[in-house]
XYZ file of C-alpha atoms in Angstrom:
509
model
C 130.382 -63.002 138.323
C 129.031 -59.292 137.148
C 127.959 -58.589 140.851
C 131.514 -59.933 142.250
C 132.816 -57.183 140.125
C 130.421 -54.518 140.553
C 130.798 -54.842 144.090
C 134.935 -54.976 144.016
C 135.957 -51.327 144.494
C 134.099 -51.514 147.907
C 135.930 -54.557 148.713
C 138.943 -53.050 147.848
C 138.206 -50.249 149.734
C 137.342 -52.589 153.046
C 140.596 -54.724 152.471
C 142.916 -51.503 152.638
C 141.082 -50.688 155.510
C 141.568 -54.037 157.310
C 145.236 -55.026 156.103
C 147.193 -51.703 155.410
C 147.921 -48.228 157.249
C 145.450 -46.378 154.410
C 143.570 -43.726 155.762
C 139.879 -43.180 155.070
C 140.947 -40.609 151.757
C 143.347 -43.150 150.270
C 141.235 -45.960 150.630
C 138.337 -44.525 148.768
C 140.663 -43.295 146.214
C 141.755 -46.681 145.284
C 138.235 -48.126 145.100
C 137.507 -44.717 143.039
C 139.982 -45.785 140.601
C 138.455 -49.316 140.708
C 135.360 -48.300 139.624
C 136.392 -45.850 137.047
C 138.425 -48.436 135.048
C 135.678 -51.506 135.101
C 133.197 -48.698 134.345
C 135.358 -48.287 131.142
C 136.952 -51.572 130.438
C 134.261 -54.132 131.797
C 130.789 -52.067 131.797
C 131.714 -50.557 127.932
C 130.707 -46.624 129.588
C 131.087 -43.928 127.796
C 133.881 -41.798 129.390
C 132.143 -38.649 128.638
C 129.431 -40.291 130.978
C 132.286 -41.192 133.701
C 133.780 -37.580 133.425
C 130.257 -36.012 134.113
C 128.993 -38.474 136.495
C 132.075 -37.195 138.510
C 131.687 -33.911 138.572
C 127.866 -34.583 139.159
C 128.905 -36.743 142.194
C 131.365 -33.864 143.695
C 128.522 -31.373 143.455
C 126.120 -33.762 144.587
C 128.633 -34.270 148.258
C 128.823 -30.563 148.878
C 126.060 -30.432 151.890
C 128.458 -33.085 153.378
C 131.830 -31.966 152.274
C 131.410 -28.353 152.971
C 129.911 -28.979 156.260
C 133.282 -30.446 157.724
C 134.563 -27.357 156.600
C 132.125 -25.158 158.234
C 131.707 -27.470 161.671
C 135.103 -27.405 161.823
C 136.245 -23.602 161.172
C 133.320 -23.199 163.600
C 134.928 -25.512 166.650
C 138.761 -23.944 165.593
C 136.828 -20.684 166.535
C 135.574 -21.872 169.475
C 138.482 -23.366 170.607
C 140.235 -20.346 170.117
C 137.923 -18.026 171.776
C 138.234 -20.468 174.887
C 134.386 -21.263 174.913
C 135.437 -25.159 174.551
C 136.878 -24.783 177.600
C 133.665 -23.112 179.388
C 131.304 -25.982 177.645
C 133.583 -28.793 179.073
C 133.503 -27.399 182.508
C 129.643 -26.780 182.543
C 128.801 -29.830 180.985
C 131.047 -32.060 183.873
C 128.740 -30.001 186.250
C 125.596 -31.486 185.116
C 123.685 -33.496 187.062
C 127.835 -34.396 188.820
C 126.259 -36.974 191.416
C 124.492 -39.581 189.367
C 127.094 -40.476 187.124
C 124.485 -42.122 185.073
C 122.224 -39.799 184.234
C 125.262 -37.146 183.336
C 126.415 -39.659 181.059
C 123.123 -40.067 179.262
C 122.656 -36.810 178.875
C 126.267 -35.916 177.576
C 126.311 -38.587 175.607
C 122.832 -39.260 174.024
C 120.879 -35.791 175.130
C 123.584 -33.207 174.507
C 125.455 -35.750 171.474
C 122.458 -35.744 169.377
C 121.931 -31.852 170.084
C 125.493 -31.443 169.238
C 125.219 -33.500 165.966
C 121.869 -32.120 164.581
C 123.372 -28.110 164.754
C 126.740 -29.395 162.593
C 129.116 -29.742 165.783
C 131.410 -32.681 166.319
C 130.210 -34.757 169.101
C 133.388 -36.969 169.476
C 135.554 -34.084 169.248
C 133.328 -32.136 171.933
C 132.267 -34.981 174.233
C 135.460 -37.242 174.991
C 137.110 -34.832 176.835
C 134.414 -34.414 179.001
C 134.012 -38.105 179.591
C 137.666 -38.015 180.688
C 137.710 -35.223 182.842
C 134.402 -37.075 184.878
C 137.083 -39.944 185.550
C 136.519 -42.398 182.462
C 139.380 -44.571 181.182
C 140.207 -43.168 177.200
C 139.252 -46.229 175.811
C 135.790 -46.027 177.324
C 135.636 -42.032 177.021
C 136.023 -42.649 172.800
C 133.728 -45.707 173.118
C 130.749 -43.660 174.601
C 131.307 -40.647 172.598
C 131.422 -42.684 169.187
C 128.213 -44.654 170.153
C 125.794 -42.111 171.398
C 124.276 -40.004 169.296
C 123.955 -42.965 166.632
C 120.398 -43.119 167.544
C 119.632 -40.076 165.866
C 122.527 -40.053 163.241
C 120.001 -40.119 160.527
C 118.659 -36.318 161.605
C 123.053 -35.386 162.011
C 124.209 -31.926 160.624
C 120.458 -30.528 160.280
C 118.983 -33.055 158.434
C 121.434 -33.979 155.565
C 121.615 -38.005 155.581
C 117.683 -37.630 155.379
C 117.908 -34.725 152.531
C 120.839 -36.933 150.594
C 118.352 -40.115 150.988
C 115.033 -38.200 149.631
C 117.523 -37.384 146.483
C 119.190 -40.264 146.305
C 115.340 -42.466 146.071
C 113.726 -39.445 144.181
C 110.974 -38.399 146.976
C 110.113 -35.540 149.212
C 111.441 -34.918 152.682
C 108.484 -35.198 154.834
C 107.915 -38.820 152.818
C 111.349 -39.954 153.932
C 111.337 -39.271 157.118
C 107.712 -41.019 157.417
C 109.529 -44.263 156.191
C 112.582 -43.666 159.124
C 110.121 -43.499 161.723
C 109.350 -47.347 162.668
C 113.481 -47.318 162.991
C 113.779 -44.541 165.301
C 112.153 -45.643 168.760
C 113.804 -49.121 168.280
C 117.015 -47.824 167.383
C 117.456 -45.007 170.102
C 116.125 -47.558 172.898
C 119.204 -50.306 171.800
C 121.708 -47.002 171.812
C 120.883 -46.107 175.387
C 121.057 -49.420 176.351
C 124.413 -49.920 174.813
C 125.789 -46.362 176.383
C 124.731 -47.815 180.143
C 126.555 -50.995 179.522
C 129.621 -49.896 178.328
C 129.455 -47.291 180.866
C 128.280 -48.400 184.060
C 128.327 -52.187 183.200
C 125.186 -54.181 184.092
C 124.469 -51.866 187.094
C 124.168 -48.980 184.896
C 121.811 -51.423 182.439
C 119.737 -52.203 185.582
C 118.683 -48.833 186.648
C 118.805 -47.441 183.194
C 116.505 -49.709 181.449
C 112.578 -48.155 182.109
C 114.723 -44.550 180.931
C 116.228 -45.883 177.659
C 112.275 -47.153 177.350
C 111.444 -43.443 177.710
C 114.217 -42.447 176.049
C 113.093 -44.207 172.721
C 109.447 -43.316 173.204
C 110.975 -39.524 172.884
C 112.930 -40.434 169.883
C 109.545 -41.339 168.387
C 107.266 -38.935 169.246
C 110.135 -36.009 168.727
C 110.480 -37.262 164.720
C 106.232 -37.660 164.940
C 106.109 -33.644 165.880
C 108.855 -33.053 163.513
C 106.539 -34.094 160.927
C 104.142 -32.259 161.950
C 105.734 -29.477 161.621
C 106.653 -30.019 158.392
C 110.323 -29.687 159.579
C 112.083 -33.137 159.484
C 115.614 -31.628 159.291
C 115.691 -30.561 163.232
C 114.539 -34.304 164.069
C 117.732 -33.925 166.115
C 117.694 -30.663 167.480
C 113.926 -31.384 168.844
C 114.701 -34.880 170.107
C 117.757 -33.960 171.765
C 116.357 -31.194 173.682
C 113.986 -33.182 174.814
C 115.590 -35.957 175.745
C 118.208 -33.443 177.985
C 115.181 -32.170 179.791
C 114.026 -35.409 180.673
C 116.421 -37.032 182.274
C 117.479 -33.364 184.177
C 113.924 -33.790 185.633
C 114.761 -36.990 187.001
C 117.871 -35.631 188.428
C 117.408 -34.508 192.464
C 120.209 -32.350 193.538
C 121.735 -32.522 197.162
C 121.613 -29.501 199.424
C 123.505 -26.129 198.387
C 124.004 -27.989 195.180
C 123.286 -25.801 192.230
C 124.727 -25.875 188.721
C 123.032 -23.147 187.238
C 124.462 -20.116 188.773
C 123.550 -17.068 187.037
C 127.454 -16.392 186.704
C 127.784 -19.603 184.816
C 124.690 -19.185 182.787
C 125.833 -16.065 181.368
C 129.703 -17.375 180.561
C 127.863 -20.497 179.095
C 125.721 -18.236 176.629
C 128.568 -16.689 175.248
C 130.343 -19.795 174.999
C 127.774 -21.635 172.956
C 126.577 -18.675 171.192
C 127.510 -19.718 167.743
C 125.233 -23.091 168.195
C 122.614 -20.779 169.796
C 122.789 -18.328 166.672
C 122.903 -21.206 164.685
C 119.523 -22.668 165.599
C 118.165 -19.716 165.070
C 118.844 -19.228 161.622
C 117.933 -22.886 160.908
C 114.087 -22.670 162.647
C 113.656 -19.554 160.171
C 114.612 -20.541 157.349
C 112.698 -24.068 157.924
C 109.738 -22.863 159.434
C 109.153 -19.758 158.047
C 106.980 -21.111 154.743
C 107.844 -18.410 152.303
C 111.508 -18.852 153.154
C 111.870 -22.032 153.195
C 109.966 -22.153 149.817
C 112.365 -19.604 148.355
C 115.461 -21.140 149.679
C 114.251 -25.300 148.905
C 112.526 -24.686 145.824
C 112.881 -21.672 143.853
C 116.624 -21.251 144.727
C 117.132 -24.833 144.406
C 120.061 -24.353 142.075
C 119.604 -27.185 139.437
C 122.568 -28.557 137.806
C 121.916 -30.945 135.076
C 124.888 -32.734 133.656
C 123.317 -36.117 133.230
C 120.141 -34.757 131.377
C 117.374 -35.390 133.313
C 119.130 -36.163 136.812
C 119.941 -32.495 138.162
C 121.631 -32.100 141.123
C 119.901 -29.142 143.461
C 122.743 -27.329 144.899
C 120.026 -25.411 147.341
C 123.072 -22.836 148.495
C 120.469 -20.582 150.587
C 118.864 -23.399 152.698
C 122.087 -26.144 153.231
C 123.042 -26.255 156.670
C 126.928 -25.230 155.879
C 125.570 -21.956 154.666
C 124.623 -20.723 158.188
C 127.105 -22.807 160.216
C 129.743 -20.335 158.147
C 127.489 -17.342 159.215
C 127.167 -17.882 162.861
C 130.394 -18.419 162.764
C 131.831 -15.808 161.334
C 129.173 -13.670 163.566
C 130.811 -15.237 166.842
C 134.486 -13.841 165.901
C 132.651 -10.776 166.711
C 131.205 -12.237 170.054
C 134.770 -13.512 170.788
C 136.436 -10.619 170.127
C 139.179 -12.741 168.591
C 142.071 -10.037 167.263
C 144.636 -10.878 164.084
C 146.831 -13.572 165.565
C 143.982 -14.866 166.642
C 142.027 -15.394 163.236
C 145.572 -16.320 161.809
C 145.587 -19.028 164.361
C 141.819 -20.099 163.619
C 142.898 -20.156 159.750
C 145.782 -22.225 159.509
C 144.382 -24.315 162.440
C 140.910 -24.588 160.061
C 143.295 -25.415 157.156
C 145.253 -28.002 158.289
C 141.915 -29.738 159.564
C 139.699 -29.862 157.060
C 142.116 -31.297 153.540
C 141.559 -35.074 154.538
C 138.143 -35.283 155.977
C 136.670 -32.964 153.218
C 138.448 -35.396 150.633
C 136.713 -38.353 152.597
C 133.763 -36.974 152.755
C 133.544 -36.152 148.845
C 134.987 -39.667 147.511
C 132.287 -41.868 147.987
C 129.994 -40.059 146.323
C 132.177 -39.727 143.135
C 132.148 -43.507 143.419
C 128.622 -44.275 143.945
C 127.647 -41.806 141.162
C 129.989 -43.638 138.778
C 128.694 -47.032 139.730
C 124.913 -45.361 139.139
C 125.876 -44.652 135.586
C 128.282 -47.302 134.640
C 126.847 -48.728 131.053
C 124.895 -45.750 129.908
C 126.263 -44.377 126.193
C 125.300 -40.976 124.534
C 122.765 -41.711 122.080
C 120.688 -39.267 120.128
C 118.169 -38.266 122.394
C 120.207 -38.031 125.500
C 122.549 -40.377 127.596
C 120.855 -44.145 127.834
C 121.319 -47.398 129.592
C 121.094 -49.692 126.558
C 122.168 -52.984 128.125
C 120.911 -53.179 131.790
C 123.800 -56.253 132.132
C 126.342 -53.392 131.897
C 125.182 -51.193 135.384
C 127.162 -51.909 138.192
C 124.011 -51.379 140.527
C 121.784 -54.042 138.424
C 124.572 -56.440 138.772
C 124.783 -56.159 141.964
C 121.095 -56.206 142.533
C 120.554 -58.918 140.194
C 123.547 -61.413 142.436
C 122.310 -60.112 146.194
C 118.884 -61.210 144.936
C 119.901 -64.761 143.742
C 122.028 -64.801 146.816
C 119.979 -63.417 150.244
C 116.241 -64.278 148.553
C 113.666 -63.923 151.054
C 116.636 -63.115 153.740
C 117.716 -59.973 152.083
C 115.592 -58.032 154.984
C 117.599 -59.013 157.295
C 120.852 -58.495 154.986
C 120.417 -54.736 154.912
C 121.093 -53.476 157.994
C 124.073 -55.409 158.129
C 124.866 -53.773 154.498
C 124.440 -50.471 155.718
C 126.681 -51.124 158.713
C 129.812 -52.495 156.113
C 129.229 -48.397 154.455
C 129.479 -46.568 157.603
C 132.508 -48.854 158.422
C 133.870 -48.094 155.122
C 132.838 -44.737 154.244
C 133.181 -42.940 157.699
C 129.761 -40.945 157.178
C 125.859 -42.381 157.346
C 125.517 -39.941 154.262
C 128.330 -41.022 152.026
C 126.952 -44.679 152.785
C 123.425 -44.110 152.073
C 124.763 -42.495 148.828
C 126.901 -45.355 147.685
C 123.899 -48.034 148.521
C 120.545 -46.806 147.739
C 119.742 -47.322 144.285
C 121.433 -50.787 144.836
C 118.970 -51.745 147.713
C 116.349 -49.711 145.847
C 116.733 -52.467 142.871
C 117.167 -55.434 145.327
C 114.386 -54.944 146.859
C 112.535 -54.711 143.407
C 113.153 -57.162 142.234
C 112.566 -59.031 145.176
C 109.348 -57.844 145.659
C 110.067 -56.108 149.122
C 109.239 -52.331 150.012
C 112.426 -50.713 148.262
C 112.188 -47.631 150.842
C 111.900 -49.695 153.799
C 115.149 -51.541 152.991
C 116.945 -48.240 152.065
C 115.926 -46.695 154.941
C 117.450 -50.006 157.082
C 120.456 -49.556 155.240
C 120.425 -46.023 155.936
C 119.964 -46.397 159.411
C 122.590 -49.431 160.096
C 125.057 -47.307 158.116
C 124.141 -44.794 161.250
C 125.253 -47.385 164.088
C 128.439 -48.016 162.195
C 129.579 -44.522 163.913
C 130.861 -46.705 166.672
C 133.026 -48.604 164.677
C 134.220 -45.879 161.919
C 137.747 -45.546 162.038
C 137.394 -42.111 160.971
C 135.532 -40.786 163.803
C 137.131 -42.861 166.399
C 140.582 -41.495 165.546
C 138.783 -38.387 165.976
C 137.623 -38.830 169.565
C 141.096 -40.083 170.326
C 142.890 -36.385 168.812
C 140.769 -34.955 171.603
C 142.557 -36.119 174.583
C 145.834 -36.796 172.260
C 145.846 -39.976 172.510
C 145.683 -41.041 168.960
C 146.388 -45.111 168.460
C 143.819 -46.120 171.329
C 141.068 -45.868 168.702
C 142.819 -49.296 167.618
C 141.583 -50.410 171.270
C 138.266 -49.637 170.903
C 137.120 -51.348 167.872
C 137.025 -54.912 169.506
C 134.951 -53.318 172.363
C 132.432 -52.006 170.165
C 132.048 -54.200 167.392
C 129.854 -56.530 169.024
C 127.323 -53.907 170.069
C 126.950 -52.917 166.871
C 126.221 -56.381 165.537
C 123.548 -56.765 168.321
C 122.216 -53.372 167.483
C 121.676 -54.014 163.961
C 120.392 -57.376 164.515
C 117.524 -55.499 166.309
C 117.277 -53.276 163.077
C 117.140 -56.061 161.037
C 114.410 -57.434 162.754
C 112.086 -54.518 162.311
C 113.125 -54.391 158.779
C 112.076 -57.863 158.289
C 108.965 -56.907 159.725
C 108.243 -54.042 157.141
C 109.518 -56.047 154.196
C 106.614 -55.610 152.258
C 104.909 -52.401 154.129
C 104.380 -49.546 151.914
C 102.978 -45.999 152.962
């Protein structure tokens, strides 16, 4: 009965979802309010805890939060400069007579690329789909699914950076415990994008490249490693995979897409992603700096006593996604009705999804420290019946047993759906698959991380982001259209997941 309740305010949230017109915002805030009053009323916590906890939890969703502000002041800009328009028309151009490859590498190579430097990929990509003669339905389809396969490494790094926090270990460590997911996950992805684009033709002559394809995906995050530098997972990956499939590519006679005309009106275009990347490879593989910006500016902020939240200003991704931003006004040359346009534009954008982004975590942090009481010596957990995580360990163990591998996946799937974001659903579920798995004897990391990455594949099925690819083309209500389409490939997807986290149930590092 305790886990029925612990777990309530996300099936309140999924219900509103399902059965009423609630957006994303409004849904969380009604399993927010959930949790707040069983934390009080049914879990006997203190409300000092609750009131800290939430303000711990709002801090704690800032690299999330304030990077849909940045990506999206940064695509207003680019919108506004015109150098959306220049990207579409180059990337149609690519590779414009095998319709196959140019959708792999718009939406896999160039998605993942996209999604690892902060851009939107949906927002970016389905217009592009359109324009190379794809119905909308399929056009939001494609661009939802595709860069899944490396959601994990999105927005430089953060899922991975919330997960190390979340499960209390280093990045490089994290990452390490991704990797069996990545080759596995990236392969089914491909496979999917052919399908739904090209049908079982596409699948045909596609299949030895989504091999390749995942083989990149794992030797990419290997070098990442490597390099000490698991954040541009992405960024390497996606490059990669671009390059790839272009050399595969044989162009006709007097075909050429790279005039130097082109090249130099692309440049500009994409300048603030190009500045972008350069900021981020200095600050992350520059030692000193990275050092100075990861750990002695982390920025500690301990409300809980003993459970600081690192704010890390310096070295977050929004930091620098606001800089080469603001740098590319310059490139632009955008004049005062310009950057009025780009401001009210930016703030009529960003109220809703920053709200989404920033609820779940003020839900999962109040669920973390539901039951704990100031005592004397700090804030304590004195009855381990009254944590909403424990109870809802303590009933999915009773329930799933030795099955609970293949459970999570699936879990992590129902947050993506739910929360909109991989991040926000890592953040709601870890410690609660970190104490399954405990207490079910199975690798606790390994599950979390299959959580983590089945909450990635639920991009094809977030409501969220699929009303976003549909605002692209302006044709918002098709997004309702697409979720039957797409649900099933996502089941089959994280059935594969599930098997390999089966496989590592009790594999440790």
């Amino acid at each position: 009965m305790d886990g029925l309740v612990a777990f309530s305010p996300v099936l309140i949230i999924l219900l509103a979802l399902l059965f009423t017109r609630s957006s994303v915002g409004l849904a969380g805030l009604f399993g927010l309010s959930a949790a707040f009053f069983l934390s009080v009323f049914y879990f006997q916590t203190s409300i000092e805890i609750l009131l800290r906890s939430l303000i711990a939890g709002f801090l704690a969703s800032l690299p999330v939060s304030m990077i849909v502000v940045a990506s999206l002041l940064q695509l207003t800009i680019m919108e506004t400069g015109g150098a959306m328009n220049t990207v579409i028309l180059f990337s149609k151009g690519l590779c414009e007579k095998d319709k196959m490859l140019q959708t792999l590498i718009l939406v896999v190579g160039f998605g993942t690329i996209l999604s690892s430097i902060g851009a939107v990929p949906v927002t970016v990509i389905t217009p592009v789909l359109v324009a190379m003669g794809y119905s909308s339905i399929k056009s939001i389809s494609l661009a939802a699914l595709g860069y899944d396969s490396l959601c994990t490494y999105t927005i430089l790094g953060v899922p991975l950076v919330v997960f190390s926090d979340m499960i209390g270990i280093d990045l490089i460590s994290a990452a390490k415990y991704f990797l069996p997911f990545v080759s596995v996950v990236s392969f089914s992805i491909s496979l999917a994008v052919l399908y739904m684009a090209g049908g079982m033709n596409f699948l045909k002559r596609g299949f030895w490249l989504s091999i390749l394809i995942g083989i990149i995906a794992f030797l990419g995050s290997e070098f990442s490693i490597i390099l000490r530098v698991p954040v541009i997972t992405g960024l390497i990956v996606g490059v990669l995979v671009v390059i790839a499939i272009m050399s595969l590519y044989k162009p006709r006679n007097g075909e050429n897409a790279f005039r130097v005309d082109r090249k130099i009106n692309v440049i500009k275009a994409i300048s603030p992603w190009l500045i972008l990347i350069g900021f981020i490879l200095f600050v992350n593989l520059c030692t000193p700096v990275r050092f100075a910006f990861y750990e002695f500016l982390s920025m500690p902020i301990d409300l809980l006593r003993g459970k600081p939240v690192y704010l890390r200003v310096f070295w977050q991704a929004y930091t620098w996604i606001f800089v080469s931003s603001l740098i590319s006004i310059f490139i632009y040359k955008l004049n005062k009705q310009q950057l009025k346009t780009v401001f009210h534009k930016t703030k009529t954008r960003v109220v809703k999804p920053f709200w989404s982004a920033t609820i779940f975590f003020l839900i999962a942090y109040i669920m973390l420290h539901s039951g704990y009481q100031k005592t004397y010596s700090g804030f304590e957990l004195l009855n381990f019946q009254n944590n909403m995580i424990h109870a809802m360990a303590a009933s999915s163990a009773k329930l799933f047993k030795d099955l609970y591998p293949l459970f999570t996946p699936f879990l992590g799937v129902l947050g993506g759906f739910v929360t909109g974001t991989q991040t926000s659903a890592t953040a709601m579920f870890a410690n609660y698959t970190m104490e399954t798995s405990r207490l079910l004897n199975f690798s606790p990391i390994f599950m979390t991380a299959a959580v983590a990455f089945g909450s990635g594949l639920a991009s094809a099925i977030s409501p969220s982001k699929l009303q976003n690819a549909a605002a692209s083309i302006d044709k918002i209500g098709e997004e309702r259209k697409v979720l039957p389409k797409t649900f099933y490939v996502v089941l089959l997807m994280a059935l594969l997941t599930a098997l390999v986290s089966y496989f590592l149930r009790y594999h440790t590092l």
